[in-house]
XYZ file of C-alpha atoms in Angstrom:
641
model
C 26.444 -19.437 25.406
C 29.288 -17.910 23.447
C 28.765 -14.154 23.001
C 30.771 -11.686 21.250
C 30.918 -7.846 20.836
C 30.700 -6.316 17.990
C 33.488 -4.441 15.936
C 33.981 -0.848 15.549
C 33.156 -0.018 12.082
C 34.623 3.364 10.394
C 31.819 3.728 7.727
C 28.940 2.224 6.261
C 31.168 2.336 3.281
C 32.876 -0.826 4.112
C 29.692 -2.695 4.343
C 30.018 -4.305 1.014
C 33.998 -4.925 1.380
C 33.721 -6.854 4.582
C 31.066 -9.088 4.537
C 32.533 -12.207 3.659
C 32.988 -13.521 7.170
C 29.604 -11.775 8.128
C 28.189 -13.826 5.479
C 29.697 -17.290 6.633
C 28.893 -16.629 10.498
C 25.081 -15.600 9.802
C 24.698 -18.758 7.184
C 26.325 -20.797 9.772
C 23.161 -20.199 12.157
C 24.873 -17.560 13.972
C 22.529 -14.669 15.216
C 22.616 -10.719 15.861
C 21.317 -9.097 18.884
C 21.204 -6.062 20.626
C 19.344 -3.078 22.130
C 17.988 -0.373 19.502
C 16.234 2.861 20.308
C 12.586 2.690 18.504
C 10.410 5.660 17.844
C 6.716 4.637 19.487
C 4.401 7.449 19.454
C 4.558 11.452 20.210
C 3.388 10.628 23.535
C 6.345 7.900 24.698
C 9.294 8.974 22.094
C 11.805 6.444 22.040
C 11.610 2.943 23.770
C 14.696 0.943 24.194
C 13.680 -2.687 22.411
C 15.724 -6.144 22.667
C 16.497 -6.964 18.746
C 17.282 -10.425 17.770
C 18.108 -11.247 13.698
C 18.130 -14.539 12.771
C 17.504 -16.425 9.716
C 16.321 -13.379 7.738
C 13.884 -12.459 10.031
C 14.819 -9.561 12.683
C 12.524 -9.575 15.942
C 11.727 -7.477 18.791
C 10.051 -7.133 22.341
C 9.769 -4.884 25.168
C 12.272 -4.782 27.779
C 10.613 -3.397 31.494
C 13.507 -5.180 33.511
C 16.915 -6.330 32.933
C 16.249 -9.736 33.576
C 13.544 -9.834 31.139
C 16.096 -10.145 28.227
C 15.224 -14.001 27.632
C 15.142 -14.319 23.638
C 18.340 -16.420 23.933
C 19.190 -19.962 24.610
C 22.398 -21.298 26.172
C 23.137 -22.680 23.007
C 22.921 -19.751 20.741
C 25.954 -18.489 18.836
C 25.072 -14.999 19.048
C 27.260 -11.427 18.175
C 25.930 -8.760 20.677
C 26.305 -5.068 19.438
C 26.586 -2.164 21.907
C 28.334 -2.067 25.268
C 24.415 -1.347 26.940
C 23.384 -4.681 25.353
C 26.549 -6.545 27.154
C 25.751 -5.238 30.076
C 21.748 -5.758 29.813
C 22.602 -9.213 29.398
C 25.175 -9.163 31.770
C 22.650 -8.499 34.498
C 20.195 -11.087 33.250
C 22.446 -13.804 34.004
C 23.232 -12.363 37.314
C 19.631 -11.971 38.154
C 19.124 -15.943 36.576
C 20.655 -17.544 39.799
C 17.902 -16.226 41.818
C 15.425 -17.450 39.297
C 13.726 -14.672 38.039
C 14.225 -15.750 34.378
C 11.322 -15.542 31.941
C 10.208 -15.390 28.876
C 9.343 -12.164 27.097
C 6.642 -11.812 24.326
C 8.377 -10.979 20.695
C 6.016 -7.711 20.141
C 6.856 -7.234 15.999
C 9.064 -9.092 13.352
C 10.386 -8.236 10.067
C 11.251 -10.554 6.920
C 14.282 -9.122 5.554
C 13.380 -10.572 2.103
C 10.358 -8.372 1.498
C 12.313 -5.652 3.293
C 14.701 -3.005 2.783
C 16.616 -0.416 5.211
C 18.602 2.793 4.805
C 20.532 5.097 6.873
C 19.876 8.674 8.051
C 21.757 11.305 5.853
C 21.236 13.467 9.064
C 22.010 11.589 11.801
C 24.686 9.272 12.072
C 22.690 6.939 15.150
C 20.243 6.841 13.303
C 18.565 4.437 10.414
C 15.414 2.683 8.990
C 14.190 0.068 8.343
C 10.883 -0.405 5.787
C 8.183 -3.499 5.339
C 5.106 -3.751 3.269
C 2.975 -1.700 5.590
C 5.356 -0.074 8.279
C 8.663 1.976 8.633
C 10.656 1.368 11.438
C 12.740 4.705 12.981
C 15.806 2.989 14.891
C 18.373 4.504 16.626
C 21.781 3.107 18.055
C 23.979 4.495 20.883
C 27.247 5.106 18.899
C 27.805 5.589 15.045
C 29.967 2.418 15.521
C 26.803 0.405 16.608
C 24.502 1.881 13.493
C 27.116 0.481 10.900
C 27.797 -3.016 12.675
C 23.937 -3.586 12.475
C 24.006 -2.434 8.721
C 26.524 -4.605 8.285
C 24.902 -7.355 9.459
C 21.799 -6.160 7.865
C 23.233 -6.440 4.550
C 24.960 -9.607 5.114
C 21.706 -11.072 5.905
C 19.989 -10.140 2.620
C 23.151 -11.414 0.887
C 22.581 -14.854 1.897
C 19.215 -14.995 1.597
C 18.571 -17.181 -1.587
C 16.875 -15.383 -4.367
C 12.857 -17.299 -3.908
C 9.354 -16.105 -3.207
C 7.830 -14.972 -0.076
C 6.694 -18.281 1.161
C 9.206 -20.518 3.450
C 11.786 -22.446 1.524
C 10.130 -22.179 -1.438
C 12.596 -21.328 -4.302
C 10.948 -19.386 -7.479
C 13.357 -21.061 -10.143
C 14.190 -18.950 -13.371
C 12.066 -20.008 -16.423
C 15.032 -20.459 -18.252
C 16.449 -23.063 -15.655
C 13.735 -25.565 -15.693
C 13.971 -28.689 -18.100
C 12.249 -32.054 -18.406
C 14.155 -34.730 -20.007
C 11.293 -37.483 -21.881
C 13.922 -40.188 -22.264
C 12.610 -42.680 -19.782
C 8.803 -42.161 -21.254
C 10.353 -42.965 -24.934
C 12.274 -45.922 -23.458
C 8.897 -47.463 -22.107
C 6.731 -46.655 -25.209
C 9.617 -48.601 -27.284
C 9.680 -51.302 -24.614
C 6.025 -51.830 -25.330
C 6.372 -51.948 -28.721
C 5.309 -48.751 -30.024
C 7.089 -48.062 -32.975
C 9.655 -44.942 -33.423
C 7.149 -42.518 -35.096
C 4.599 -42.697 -32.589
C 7.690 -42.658 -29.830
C 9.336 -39.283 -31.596
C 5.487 -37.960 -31.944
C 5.112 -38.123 -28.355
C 8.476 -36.677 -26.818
C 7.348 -33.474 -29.157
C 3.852 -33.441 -27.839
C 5.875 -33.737 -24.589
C 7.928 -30.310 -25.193
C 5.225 -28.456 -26.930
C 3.166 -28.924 -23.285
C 6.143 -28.248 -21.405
C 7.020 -25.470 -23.229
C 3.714 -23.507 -22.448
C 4.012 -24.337 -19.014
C 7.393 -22.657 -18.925
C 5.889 -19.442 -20.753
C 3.198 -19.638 -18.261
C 5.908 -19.551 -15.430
C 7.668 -17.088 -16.743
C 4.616 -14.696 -16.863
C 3.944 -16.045 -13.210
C 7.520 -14.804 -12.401
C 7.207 -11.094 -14.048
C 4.053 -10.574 -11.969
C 5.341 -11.448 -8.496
C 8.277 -9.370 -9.133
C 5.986 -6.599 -10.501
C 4.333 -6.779 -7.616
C 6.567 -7.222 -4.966
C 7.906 -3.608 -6.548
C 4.281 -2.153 -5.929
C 3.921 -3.163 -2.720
C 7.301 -1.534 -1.239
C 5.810 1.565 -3.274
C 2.764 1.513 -2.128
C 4.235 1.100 2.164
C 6.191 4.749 0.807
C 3.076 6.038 -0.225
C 1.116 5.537 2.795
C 3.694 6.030 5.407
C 1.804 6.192 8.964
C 1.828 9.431 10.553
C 2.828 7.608 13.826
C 5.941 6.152 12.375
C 7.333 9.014 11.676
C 8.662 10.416 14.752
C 8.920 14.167 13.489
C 6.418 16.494 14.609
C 4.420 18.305 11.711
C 5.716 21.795 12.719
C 9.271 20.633 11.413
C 8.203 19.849 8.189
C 7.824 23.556 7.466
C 9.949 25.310 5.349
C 10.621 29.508 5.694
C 8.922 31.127 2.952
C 12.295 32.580 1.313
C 13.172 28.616 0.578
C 9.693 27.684 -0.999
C 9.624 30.884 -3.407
C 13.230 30.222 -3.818
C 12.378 26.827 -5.533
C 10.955 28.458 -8.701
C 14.535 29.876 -9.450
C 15.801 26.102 -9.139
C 18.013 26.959 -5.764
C 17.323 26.497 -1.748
C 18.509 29.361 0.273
C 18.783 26.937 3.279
C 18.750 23.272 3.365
C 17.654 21.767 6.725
C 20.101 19.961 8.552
C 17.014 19.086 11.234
C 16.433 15.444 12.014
C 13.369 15.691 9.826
C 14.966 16.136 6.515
C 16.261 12.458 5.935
C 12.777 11.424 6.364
C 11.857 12.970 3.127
C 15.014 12.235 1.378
C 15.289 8.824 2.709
C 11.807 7.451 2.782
C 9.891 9.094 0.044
C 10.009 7.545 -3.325
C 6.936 9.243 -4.978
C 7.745 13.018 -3.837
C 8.037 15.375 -6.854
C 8.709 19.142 -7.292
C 5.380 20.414 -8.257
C 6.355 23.929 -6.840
C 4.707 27.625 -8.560
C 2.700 30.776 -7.240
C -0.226 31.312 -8.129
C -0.889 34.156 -10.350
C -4.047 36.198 -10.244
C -4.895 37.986 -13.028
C -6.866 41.047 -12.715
C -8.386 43.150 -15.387
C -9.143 46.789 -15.348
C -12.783 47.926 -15.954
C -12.933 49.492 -18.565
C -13.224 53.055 -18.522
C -15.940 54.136 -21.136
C -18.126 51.483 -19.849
C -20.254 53.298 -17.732
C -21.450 54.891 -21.080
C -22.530 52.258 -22.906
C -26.524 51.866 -23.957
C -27.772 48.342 -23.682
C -31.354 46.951 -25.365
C -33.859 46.640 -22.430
C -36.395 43.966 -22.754
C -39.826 44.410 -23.763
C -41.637 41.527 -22.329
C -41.326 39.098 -19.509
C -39.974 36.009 -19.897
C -42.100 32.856 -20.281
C -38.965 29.841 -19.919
C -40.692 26.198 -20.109
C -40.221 24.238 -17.188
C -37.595 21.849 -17.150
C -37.795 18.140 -17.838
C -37.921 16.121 -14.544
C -36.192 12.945 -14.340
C -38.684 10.484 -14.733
C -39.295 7.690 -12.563
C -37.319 8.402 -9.203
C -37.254 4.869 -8.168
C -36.025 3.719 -11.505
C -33.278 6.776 -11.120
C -32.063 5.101 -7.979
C -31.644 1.773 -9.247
C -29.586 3.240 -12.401
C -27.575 4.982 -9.898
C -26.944 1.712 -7.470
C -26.354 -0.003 -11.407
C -23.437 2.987 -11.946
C -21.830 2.416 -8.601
C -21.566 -1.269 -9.113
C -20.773 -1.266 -12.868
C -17.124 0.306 -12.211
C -15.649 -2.104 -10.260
C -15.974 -4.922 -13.346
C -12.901 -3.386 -15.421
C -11.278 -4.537 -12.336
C -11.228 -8.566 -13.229
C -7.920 -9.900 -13.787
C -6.369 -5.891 -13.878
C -3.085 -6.872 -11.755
C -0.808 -4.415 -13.082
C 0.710 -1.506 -11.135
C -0.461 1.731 -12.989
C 1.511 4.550 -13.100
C 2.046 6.541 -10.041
C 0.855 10.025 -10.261
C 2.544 13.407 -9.337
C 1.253 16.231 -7.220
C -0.602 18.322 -9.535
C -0.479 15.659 -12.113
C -4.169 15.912 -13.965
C -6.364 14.197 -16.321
C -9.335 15.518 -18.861
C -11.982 13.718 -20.982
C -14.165 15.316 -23.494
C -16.890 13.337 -25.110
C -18.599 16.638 -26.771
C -21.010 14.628 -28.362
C -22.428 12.980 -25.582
C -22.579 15.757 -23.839
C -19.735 14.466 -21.319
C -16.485 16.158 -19.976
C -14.653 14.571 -16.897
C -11.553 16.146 -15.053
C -9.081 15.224 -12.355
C -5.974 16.499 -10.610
C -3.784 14.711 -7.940
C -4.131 17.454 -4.929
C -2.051 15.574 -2.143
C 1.044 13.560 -1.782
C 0.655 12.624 1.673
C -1.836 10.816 2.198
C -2.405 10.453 -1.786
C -5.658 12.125 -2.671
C -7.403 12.425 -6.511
C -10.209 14.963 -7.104
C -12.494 14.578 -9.889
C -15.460 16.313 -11.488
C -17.136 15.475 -14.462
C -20.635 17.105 -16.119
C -23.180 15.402 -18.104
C -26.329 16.164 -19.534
C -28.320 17.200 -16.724
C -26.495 15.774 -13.673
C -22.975 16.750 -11.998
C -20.640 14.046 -10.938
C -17.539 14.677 -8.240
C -15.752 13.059 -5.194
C -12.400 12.295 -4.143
C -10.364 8.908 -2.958
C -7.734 8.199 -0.913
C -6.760 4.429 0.247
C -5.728 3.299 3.329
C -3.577 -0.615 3.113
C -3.561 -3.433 5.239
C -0.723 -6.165 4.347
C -1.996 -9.351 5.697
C 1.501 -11.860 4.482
C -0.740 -13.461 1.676
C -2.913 -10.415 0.613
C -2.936 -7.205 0.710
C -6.254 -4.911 1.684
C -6.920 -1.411 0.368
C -9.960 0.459 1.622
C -11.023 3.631 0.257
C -11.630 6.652 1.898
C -13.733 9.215 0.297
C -17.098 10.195 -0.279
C -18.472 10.161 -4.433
C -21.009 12.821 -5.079
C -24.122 12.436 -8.355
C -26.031 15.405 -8.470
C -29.099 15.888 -10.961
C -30.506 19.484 -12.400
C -33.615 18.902 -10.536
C -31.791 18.735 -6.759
C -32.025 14.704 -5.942
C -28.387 13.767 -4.650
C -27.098 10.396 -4.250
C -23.760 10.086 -2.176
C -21.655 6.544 -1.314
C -18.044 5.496 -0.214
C -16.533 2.243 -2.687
C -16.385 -1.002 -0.689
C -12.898 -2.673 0.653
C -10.574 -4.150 -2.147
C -8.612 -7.314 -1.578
C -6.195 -8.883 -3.827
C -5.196 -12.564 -3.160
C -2.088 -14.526 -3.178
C 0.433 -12.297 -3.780
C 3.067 -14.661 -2.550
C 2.123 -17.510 -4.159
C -0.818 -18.803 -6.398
C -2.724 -17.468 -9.084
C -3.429 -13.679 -8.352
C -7.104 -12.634 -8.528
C -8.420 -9.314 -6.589
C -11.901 -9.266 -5.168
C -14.265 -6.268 -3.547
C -16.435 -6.741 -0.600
C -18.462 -5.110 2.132
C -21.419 -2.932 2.504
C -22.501 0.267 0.147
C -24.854 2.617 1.353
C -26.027 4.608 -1.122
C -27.531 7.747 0.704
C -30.338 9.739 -1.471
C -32.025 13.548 -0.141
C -35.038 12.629 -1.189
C -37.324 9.540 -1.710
C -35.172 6.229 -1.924
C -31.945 5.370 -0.892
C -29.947 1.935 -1.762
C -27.865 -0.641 0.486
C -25.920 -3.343 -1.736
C -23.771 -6.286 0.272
C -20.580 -7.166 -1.660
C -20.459 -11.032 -0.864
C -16.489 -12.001 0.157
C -15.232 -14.735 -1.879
C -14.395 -18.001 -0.106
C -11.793 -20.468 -1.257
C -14.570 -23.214 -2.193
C -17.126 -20.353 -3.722
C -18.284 -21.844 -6.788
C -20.198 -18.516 -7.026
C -18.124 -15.521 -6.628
C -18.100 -11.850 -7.323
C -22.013 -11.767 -6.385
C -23.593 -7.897 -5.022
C -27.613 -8.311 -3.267
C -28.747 -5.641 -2.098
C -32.567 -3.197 -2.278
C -33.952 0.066 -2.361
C -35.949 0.884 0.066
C -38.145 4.613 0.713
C -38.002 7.069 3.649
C -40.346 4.797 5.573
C -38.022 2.065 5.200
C -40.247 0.074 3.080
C -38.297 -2.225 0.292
C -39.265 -0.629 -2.970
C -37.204 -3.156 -5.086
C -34.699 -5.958 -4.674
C -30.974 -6.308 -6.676
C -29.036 -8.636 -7.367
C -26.209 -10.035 -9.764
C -22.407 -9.695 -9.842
C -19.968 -6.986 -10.131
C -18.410 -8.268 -12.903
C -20.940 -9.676 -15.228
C -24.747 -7.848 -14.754
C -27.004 -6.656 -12.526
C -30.921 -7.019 -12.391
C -33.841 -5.609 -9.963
C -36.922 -7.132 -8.667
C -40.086 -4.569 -7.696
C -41.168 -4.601 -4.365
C -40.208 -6.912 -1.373
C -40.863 -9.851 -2.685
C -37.661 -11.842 -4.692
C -38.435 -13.476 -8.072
C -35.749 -14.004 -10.305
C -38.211 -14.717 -13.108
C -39.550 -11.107 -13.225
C -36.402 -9.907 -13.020
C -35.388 -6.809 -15.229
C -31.956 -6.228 -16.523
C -29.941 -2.893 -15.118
C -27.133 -2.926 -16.188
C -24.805 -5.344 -18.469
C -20.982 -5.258 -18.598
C -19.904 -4.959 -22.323
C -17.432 -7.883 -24.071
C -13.496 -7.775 -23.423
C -11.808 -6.212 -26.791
C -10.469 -8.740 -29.167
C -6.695 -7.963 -28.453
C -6.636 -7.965 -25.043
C -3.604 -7.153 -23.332
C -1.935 -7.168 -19.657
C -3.359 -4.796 -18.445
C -6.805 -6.025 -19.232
C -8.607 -2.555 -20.133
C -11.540 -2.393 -21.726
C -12.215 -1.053 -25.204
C -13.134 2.446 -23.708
C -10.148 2.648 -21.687
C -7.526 1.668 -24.097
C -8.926 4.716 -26.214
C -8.188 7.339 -22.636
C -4.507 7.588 -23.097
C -4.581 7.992 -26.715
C -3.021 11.449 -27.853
C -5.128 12.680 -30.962
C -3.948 14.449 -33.535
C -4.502 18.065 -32.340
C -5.206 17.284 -28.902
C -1.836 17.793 -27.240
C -1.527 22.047 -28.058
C -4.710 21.987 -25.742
C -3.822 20.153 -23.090
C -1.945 21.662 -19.842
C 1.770 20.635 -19.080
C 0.158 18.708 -16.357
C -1.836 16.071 -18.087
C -0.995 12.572 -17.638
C -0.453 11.968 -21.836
C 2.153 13.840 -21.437
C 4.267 12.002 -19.158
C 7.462 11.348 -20.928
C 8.315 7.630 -18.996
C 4.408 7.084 -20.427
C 5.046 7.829 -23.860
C 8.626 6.002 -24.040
C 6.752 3.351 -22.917
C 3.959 3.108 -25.384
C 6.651 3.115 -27.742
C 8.700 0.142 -27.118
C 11.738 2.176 -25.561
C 12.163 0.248 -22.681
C 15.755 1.763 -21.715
C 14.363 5.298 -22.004
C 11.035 5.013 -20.327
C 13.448 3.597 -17.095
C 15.589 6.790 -17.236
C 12.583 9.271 -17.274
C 10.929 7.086 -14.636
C 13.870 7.513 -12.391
C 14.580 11.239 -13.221
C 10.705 11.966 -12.149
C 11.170 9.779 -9.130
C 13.916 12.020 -8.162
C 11.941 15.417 -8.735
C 9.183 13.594 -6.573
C 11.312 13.443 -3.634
C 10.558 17.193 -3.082
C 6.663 17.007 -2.798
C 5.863 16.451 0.726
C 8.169 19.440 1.403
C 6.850 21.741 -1.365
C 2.710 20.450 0.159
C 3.851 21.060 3.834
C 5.384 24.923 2.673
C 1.651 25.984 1.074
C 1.209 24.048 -1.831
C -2.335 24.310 -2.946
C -4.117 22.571 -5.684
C -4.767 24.724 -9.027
C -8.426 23.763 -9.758
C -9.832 22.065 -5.822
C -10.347 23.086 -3.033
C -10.430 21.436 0.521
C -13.667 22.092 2.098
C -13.045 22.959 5.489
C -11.763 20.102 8.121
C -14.019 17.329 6.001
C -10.622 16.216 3.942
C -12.852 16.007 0.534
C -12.059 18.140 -2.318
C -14.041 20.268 -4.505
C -13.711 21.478 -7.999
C -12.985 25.522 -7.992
C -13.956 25.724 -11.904
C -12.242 27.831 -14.680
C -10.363 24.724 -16.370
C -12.438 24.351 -19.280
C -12.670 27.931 -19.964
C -8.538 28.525 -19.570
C -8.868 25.222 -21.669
C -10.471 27.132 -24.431
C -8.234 30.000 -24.536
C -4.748 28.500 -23.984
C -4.345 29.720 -20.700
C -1.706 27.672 -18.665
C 0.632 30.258 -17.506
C 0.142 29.268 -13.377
C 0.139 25.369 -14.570
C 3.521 24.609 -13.716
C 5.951 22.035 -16.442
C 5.900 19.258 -13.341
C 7.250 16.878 -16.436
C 10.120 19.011 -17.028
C 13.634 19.156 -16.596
C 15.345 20.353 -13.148
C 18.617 21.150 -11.465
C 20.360 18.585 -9.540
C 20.908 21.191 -6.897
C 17.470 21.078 -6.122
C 17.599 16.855 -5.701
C 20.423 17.147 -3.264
C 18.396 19.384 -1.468
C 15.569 17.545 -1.319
């Protein structure tokens, strides 16, 4: 088997310059191998691993004994890099004589084409390499060894042809494709058609093909869209596992967070932790500020003030109850359910919030006001609270993803909170998310598993989201009941998540006594993309006066937003990488003592809950401890980050 060492390479620099031969080897079936240093766990550090890239995909396994290095054939043209993978292998094929050669399970594999890698700023043995749902921390023996596998790295992804996720299937341009209706105009005229009729059907023949190729087209936007989301998203949710750093590093002295609010580090950590954030966080941002209480005096002359006292008791009239509690219970199963059918055909990426990034809506005359705030980075968490007419409404969600090659899975972590005047509470965690053929196919997104929906008092509900099958002529259906304290079914539901839902009294299931709960309303005439309903196309909307009341947090206020909304393209990009840059900072400004402005973590439960006082600094234009996390910032503070 001809095997070669690597070459020393002076800088990562060159990478670029010097691989055209890499290129022609690698395309010519020749393979990389050697032994890198991967972080495992706190518990086992770093494990030596055999590596083996070929054909765009890089593989690994364990190695417990020299001669257990089998992943090569005699036949294999492979480069070795390192002197301790020559000599590994060197041993192998001394120990092969005495036959003790055998196969070793590959233990993890990585496609290089929905990949991408980068090297430590702080280490120069060190690099990474990130998939849809995992970060690799590698580590070489020599800085020589880290840039001949970036090198070959990046000679890889230069050869790989430009095509979806899905074997040798290449995702041709629109603009490429062309049909040519010559030989169906010469048969039409061969049968005697005459040339009208022929010239009539080559254009019916380009007016189909033409919406198939706008069709395509859209096809292609979305899979790059998403293939964009889902790198995001693996930054977003990096494992703590993966890491390799342990939390107490993460800290920064106190001097260097307060020193952020003047726009300058006093120190900049040179640890092995800092390239993490630098190098692996995309969605970090500097939402840095301290807190300022406000005290007032008391007022001296206070003590001498004269105040009315009552005459008479008072005689308030008791409150309203509820109504029906079983009928409350269903209403509140209908309200759980109802908020995942906005959901159908919704396939675009929304817009990433930042730490402390928040959101308000005031309906004054319903009697509705709704508020959220982004309180963590890592793992991304949203708090919410919103008031009504007689009932309280809060929670907070975090999601945890699963990349499955064809799909992608996101279950939600967090528990959502309805509270009425009267004391009844209903709590429930959302059901698993899945969204479908992401590589290839038509993309549709579906929700499954079981809700329970836990009441204090009387009934409590338990609704089934069915999984859809590939031949389900019936998807998208919820069953579920509501049954008492004694367990006894009070009522029966049924229906689906994105059209209606009904309920049945007592145990037994008729359809034609059926009563309707709940109804999802018509899509809006110009529906768009992003396939919002007409309620939510109204959220974003900045009304005339609204904007002096709003903090320099809220979301309408995001300037790569608001480019956006206005057709500049080239200027929503540069605010949206400007941000991306201040984001960078976030995990170190949450690890220093970031807190949120208006939640509260309740004890060692992870959930969120709201503190109070917005509305009311709301209503006097009180944002002075709101910090501008929109607004411009020093470059001296990026290369710190």
């Amino acid at each position: 088997m001809p095997l070669t060492r690597s070459k020393s390479l002076p800088s990562t620099d060159a990478i670029a310059e010097n691989g055209g031969s890499d290129r022609q080897n690698l395309s010519s079936g020749r393979s990389v191998a050697g032994i890198l240093h991967k972080w495992t766990n706190y518990g086992k550090g770093w494990r030596s691993r055999w590596f083996l890239l070929r054909d765009g995909i890089l593989s690994y396994s364990k190695i417990r004994r020299p001669e257990n290095v089998n992943l090569l054939s005699p036949s294999d043209d492979v480069r070795l890099i390192g002197d301790n993978s020559t000599d590994r292998l060197s041993r192998m094929y001394s120990c092969s004589g005495r036959g003790r050669r055998k196969h070793h399970k590959t233990i993890g594999i990585v496609h290089l084409k929905v990949s991408s890698y980068r090297e430590s700023k702080s280490d120069n043995k060190k690099f990474y390499i990130f998939t849809a749902n995992k970060t690799l921390h590698l580590r070489t023996d020599s800085r020589s060894d880290r840039a001949a596998w970036l090198q070959a790295l990046a000679s890889t992804r230069r050869i790989l042809p430009l095509q979806s996720i899905s074997g040798d299937f290449s995702f041709v341009s629109p603009t490429d494709l062309s049909i040519s209706t010559e030989r169906l105009k010469k048969r039409l005229r061969e049968n005697g058609i005459n040339e009208n009729l022929v010239k009539e059907c080559g254009e019916i023949v380009d007016s189909e093909f033409s919406e198939v190729q706008e069709q395509i087209k859209l096809l292609h936007e979305e899979r790059t869209k998403l293939l964009d989301a889902l790198k995001q998203l693996e930054m977003a949710n990096l494992e703590a596992e993966a890491s390799g750093i342990h939390e107490s590093v993460y800290q920064l002295p106190n001097h260097n967070y307060s020193s952020l609010r003047s726009g300058k580090y006093s120190e900049c950590s040179t640890s092995a932790s800092s390239d993490v954030f630098e190098d692996i966080s995309e969605e970090d941002e500097p939402s840095f500020h301290d807190t300022i209480e406000c005290f007032s005096e008391p007022d001296a002359g206070s003590e001498n003030m004269h105040f009315k006292r009552r005459t008479r008791l008072p005689d308030p009239a008791e409150k309203e109850k509820g109504g029906n509690s079983l009928l409350r219970a269903l209403y509140v199963a209908a309200f759980a359910v109802s908020g995942y059918a906005s959901t159908e055909g919704r396939h675009c990426k929304p817009f990433n919030p930042l730490l402390g990034e928040t959101y308000e809506a005031d309906f004054p005359e319903k009697g509705i006001r709704f508020f959220s705030e982004k309180v963590s980075h890592h793992p991304t968490v949203i708090a919410c609270h919103c008031e009504g007419k007689g009932w309280k409404f809060w929670g907070d969600t975090n999601l945890r993803s699963k990349f499955w090659g064809r799909s992608i899975q996101l279950e939600p972590v967090g528990v959502l909170t309805l509270e009425f005047d009267d004391g009844e509470t209903f709590q429930w965690s959302k059901v698993t998310t899945t969204i479908y053929n992401i590589l290839l196919g038509k993309l549709y997104c579906d929700h499954h598993g079981t809700m329970q929906i836990r009441g204090n008092r009387q009934y409590s509900s338990t609704l089934k989201f069915k999984e859809q099958s590939i031949l389900d002529r019936n998807p998208h259906q919820v069953n579920g009941f509501v049954e008492d304290v004694t367990g006894k079914k009070a009522a029966t539901v049924f229906g689906k998540w994105n059209d209606s839902l009904h309920y049945v009294s007592g145990d037994a299931f008729n359809k034609a006594s059926a009563s309707l709960l709940w109804k999802s309303t018509k899509p809006p005439p110009n529906v768009t993309r992003y396939n919002l309903t007409s309620f939510a196309i109204t959220l974003n909307e900045l009304t005339p006066g609204l904007e002096e009341k709003l903090p320099p947090t809220d979301s309408r206020l995001r300037p790569d937003q608001r480019h956006l909304e206005k057709g500049e393209y080239e200027k929503a990009n540069e605010e949206k990488q400007r941000l991306e840059r201040r984001q960078r900072m976030s995990r170190k400004i949450q690890e220093s003592g970031w807190r949120p402005r208006w939640f509260e973590p309740q004890g060692e439960s992870e959930s969120y809950k709201y503190t109070g006082g917005y509305w009311e600094a709301r209503n006097e234009r009180r944002w002075d401890d709101c910090p501008n996390i929109f607004g411009e910032f020093t470059e001296e503070i990026a290369d710190c980050a």
